[in-house]
Short mmCIF file of C-alpha atoms in Angstrom, two decimals:
data_model
loop_
_atom_site.label_atom_id
_atom_site.label_comp_id
_atom_site.label_asym_id
_atom_site.label_seq_id
_atom_site.Cartn_x
_atom_site.Cartn_y
_atom_site.Cartn_z
CA UNK A 273 30.36 8.19 10.10
CA UNK A 274 31.71 9.92 13.36
CA UNK A 275 29.65 10.36 16.27
CA UNK A 276 29.95 14.44 15.29
CA UNK A 277 28.19 13.71 12.33
CA UNK A 278 24.38 11.39 13.51
CA UNK A 279 21.59 12.82 15.15
CA UNK A 280 20.22 10.59 17.73
CA UNK A 281 15.79 10.44 18.04
CA UNK A 282 15.08 8.80 20.79
CA UNK A 283 11.54 6.87 19.94
CA UNK A 284 11.33 6.46 24.25
CA UNK A 285 11.25 9.41 24.99
CA UNK A 286 9.40 10.82 21.51
CA UNK A 287 6.04 11.61 21.34
CA UNK A 288 4.40 9.57 18.93
CA UNK A 289 3.32 11.76 16.92
CA UNK A 290 7.20 13.39 16.53
CA UNK A 291 8.28 9.44 16.24
CA UNK A 292 6.25 9.03 13.37
CA UNK A 293 7.25 12.42 11.56
CA UNK A 294 11.13 10.87 11.80
CA UNK A 295 9.69 7.04 11.02
CA UNK A 296 8.02 8.08 7.73
CA UNK A 297 10.79 10.13 6.48
CA UNK A 298 13.87 7.70 6.94
CA UNK A 299 11.51 4.26 5.95
CA UNK A 300 10.78 5.96 2.02
CA UNK A 301 9.95 5.43 -0.93
CA UNK A 302 6.71 3.28 0.20
CA UNK A 303 4.48 1.60 -2.32
CA UNK A 304 1.45 3.37 -1.74
CA UNK A 305 -1.85 0.92 -1.92
CA UNK A 306 -5.39 2.63 -3.21
CA UNK A 307 -7.82 0.29 -1.18
CA UNK A 308 -10.88 -1.27 -1.68
CA UNK A 309 -12.80 -2.82 0.24
CA UNK A 310 -16.69 -3.95 0.28
CA UNK A 311 -18.87 -1.71 3.38
CA UNK A 312 -22.61 -4.08 5.20
CA UNK A 313 -24.60 -1.71 2.91
CA UNK A 314 -22.65 -2.94 -0.32
CA UNK A 315 -20.84 1.08 -0.50
CA UNK A 316 -17.01 0.93 -2.47
CA UNK A 317 -14.81 2.32 0.19
CA UNK A 318 -10.58 3.23 -1.30
CA UNK A 319 -9.21 4.76 1.47
CA UNK A 320 -5.07 5.20 -0.03
CA UNK A 321 -2.17 3.43 2.63
CA UNK A 322 1.88 3.42 2.61
CA UNK A 323 2.59 1.19 5.09
CA UNK A 324 1.69 -1.21 3.10
CA UNK A 325 4.42 -3.94 0.90
CA UNK A 326 5.05 -7.43 -0.18
CA UNK A 327 6.50 -10.14 2.73
CA UNK A 328 6.12 -13.42 0.88
CA UNK A 329 5.74 -14.99 -2.32
CA UNK A 330 5.46 -18.05 -1.98
CA UNK A 331 2.55 -18.11 -0.94
CA UNK A 332 2.10 -13.96 -2.45
CA UNK A 333 0.92 -11.51 0.62
CA UNK A 334 1.03 -8.14 1.02
CA UNK A 335 0.68 -6.49 4.50
CA UNK A 336 -1.18 -3.21 5.31
CA UNK A 337 -0.71 -0.96 8.23
CA UNK A 338 -4.43 0.78 9.20
CA UNK A 339 -4.78 3.07 11.47
CA UNK A 340 -8.46 3.77 13.69
CA UNK A 341 -10.20 6.77 14.37
CA UNK A 342 -8.56 9.49 17.15
CA UNK A 343 -11.54 9.13 19.11
CA UNK A 344 -10.41 4.55 18.82
CA UNK A 345 -13.14 3.29 15.68
CA UNK A 346 -12.42 1.20 13.15
CA UNK A 347 -11.45 2.86 9.66
CA UNK A 348 -13.25 1.63 7.37
CA UNK A 349 -10.40 -0.70 5.93
CA UNK A 350 -10.99 -2.04 8.98
CA UNK A 351 -14.47 -2.83 9.61
CA UNK A 352 -15.58 -4.14 5.70
CA UNK A 353 -11.71 -6.35 5.62
CA UNK A 354 -13.25 -7.64 9.42
CA UNK A 355 -16.77 -7.90 7.35
CA UNK A 356 -16.10 -9.24 4.63
CA UNK A 357 -12.52 -10.40 4.08
CA UNK A 358 -11.04 -9.89 0.67
CA UNK A 359 -10.03 -6.81 -0.18
CA UNK A 360 -7.95 -4.63 -3.12
CA UNK A 361 -4.88 -3.42 -3.74
CA UNK A 362 -5.08 -0.98 -6.48
CA UNK A 363 -1.98 -0.27 -7.76
CA UNK A 364 -1.46 3.63 -8.40
CA UNK A 365 0.62 5.77 -10.88
CA UNK A 366 1.68 9.01 -11.59
CA UNK A 367 -1.78 9.89 -13.10
CA UNK A 368 -3.88 8.18 -10.47
CA UNK A 369 -2.08 10.44 -7.25
CA UNK A 370 -4.00 13.08 -6.95
CA UNK A 371 -6.67 10.76 -7.58
CA UNK A 372 -5.68 8.37 -4.84
CA UNK A 373 -4.97 11.52 -2.99
CA UNK A 374 -9.28 13.33 -2.68
CA UNK A 375 -9.60 9.76 -1.06
CA UNK A 376 -7.68 10.00 1.89
CA UNK A 377 -10.96 12.45 2.97
CA UNK A 378 -11.82 11.80 6.24
CA UNK A 379 -16.10 11.15 4.66
CA UNK A 380 -18.43 9.97 7.02
CA UNK A 381 -18.74 5.55 7.83
CA UNK A 382 -21.23 4.74 4.33
CA UNK A 383 -19.40 7.84 2.20
CA UNK A 384 -17.63 6.99 -1.01
CA UNK A 385 -14.11 8.12 -2.09
CA UNK A 386 -15.40 6.97 -5.06
CA UNK A 387 -17.53 9.60 -5.69
CA UNK A 388 -15.88 12.21 -4.13
CA UNK A 389 -12.51 11.54 -6.19
CA UNK A 390 -14.43 10.71 -9.88
CA UNK A 391 -13.25 6.94 -9.83
CA UNK A 392 -14.74 4.07 -11.62
CA UNK A 393 -14.47 0.50 -10.87
CA UNK A 394 -14.37 -2.54 -12.29
CA UNK A 395 -15.85 -6.16 -11.45
CA UNK A 396 -12.86 -8.71 -9.73
CA UNK A 397 -12.82 -12.53 -10.41
CA UNK A 398 -12.21 -13.75 -7.02
CA UNK A 399 -13.44 -11.32 -4.47
CA UNK A 400 -16.10 -9.31 -3.96
CA UNK A 401 -14.97 -5.43 -3.86
CA UNK A 402 -13.96 -4.17 -7.68
CA UNK A 403 -10.53 -2.84 -8.41
CA UNK A 404 -10.09 0.61 -9.25
CA UNK A 405 -11.14 0.89 -13.36
CA UNK A 406 -7.42 3.37 -14.30
CA UNK A 407 -5.69 1.66 -12.04
CA UNK A 408 -2.39 -0.07 -13.63
CA UNK A 409 -2.83 -2.91 -12.08
CA UNK A 410 -4.29 -4.42 -8.29
CA UNK A 411 -4.72 -7.23 -6.36
CA UNK A 412 -6.73 -9.61 -5.36
CA UNK A 413 -7.08 -10.17 -2.07
CA UNK A 414 -8.08 -12.47 0.66
CA UNK A 415 -7.18 -11.81 4.81
CA UNK A 416 -5.43 -13.98 6.05
CA UNK A 417 -4.79 -12.19 9.78
CA UNK A 418 -4.71 -9.23 11.63
CA UNK A 419 -2.89 -8.52 14.01
CA UNK A 420 -3.73 -6.12 16.89
CA UNK A 421 -0.99 -3.74 18.12
CA UNK A 422 -1.92 -1.72 20.47
CA UNK A 423 -5.52 0.49 21.21
CA UNK A 424 -5.40 1.37 17.56
CA UNK A 425 -3.25 0.07 14.73
CA UNK A 426 -3.80 -3.17 13.52
CA UNK A 427 -1.70 -5.86 10.91
CA UNK A 428 -3.42 -7.23 7.19
CA UNK A 429 -1.40 -9.56 6.16
CA UNK A 430 -3.45 -10.40 3.03
CA UNK A 431 -3.13 -13.90 -0.16
CA UNK A 432 -3.27 -12.32 -3.64
CA UNK A 433 -5.30 -14.53 -5.37
CA UNK A 434 -5.42 -12.55 -8.55
CA UNK A 435 -3.63 -9.58 -10.28
CA UNK A 436 -4.36 -7.59 -12.87
CA UNK A 437 -2.03 -5.74 -15.34
CA UNK A 438 -2.24 -3.51 -17.99
CA UNK A 439 -2.24 -5.26 -21.33
CA UNK A 440 0.37 -3.02 -22.45
CA UNK A 441 2.82 -2.88 -20.07
CA UNK A 442 2.80 -6.73 -19.83
CA UNK A 443 5.55 -8.90 -21.80
CA UNK A 444 3.69 -12.03 -21.51
CA UNK A 445 6.42 -14.47 -22.83
CA UNK A 446 9.33 -13.32 -20.03
CA UNK A 447 7.05 -12.33 -17.89
CA UNK A 448 7.88 -8.86 -17.33
CA UNK A 449 6.26 -5.93 -15.91
CA UNK A 450 6.98 -2.74 -17.90
CA UNK A 451 8.19 -0.51 -14.38
CA UNK A 452 8.28 2.90 -16.73
CA UNK A 453 5.10 1.90 -17.93
CA UNK A 454 3.92 1.39 -14.33
CA UNK A 455 5.22 4.48 -13.70
CA UNK A 456 4.42 4.00 -9.47
CA UNK A 457 4.26 6.59 -6.53
CA UNK A 458 6.42 6.27 -3.76
CA UNK A 459 5.34 7.60 -0.15
CA UNK A 460 8.44 9.90 1.20
CA UNK A 461 8.09 12.26 4.77
CA UNK A 462 5.19 15.06 4.68
CA UNK A 463 3.62 15.93 0.88
CA UNK A 464 6.45 14.01 -0.28
CA UNK A 465 6.12 12.18 -3.10
CA UNK A 466 8.02 10.17 -5.85
CA UNK A 467 7.89 7.97 -8.93
CA UNK A 468 9.84 5.30 -10.69
CA UNK A 469 11.52 7.09 -13.72
CA UNK A 470 15.74 6.76 -11.93
CA UNK A 471 16.22 2.99 -13.06
CA UNK A 472 19.26 1.55 -12.86
CA UNK A 473 20.54 -2.66 -13.09
CA UNK A 474 22.52 -4.57 -10.10
CA UNK A 475 22.66 -7.40 -11.10
CA UNK A 476 22.60 -9.20 -7.53
CA UNK A 477 26.12 -10.41 -7.43
CA UNK A 478 27.12 -14.67 -6.84
CA UNK A 479 30.05 -15.92 -5.93
CA UNK A 480 33.31 -17.76 -8.02
CA UNK A 481 33.41 -21.78 -7.89
CA UNK A 482 35.57 -22.50 -5.20
CA UNK A 483 36.28 -18.64 -3.46
CA UNK A 484 35.45 -19.09 -0.22
#
């Protein structure tokens, strides 16, 4: 690509908000975690995070990027995981997308997004926070590590203890999940989202024997 055809963004010269706008619009699509946690008073909190992904498979681990509130108070997800180091990552499909978006509302501590979004829960097996009953899949996690990134951001790494998947999506013989049926939603830049409907197979290349 010729130099005349590129636009550079030097984050050191930009405000965090402007850098974020560029960053989130380039690193796409990002999977969405609708995370359920349990407050000390028993309230179930549900919050969406698009700074989320799988980072390890032995053991299986996921990572959440969690911001604090503008006044630097921890958000409910962060505060709840500090108190009870357990959480559930609910996978968001197209059918769940609008309710997931409602869970992004800035509610008062102690209020439950489940009531606002009209979501029902189902009990987890290995952790105390429940899962979203209508989510196509859910990962029950215990916190492994929390890393502080400055005053307002932290990284939560969780070990996956159990995965629940809707039965009609599972090929038990081959341990395969129907990706089209899962219909996962991803986050793009701004208010844009996408699904995984455009899918093709591209086998990983292998070097032929004797070829250096």
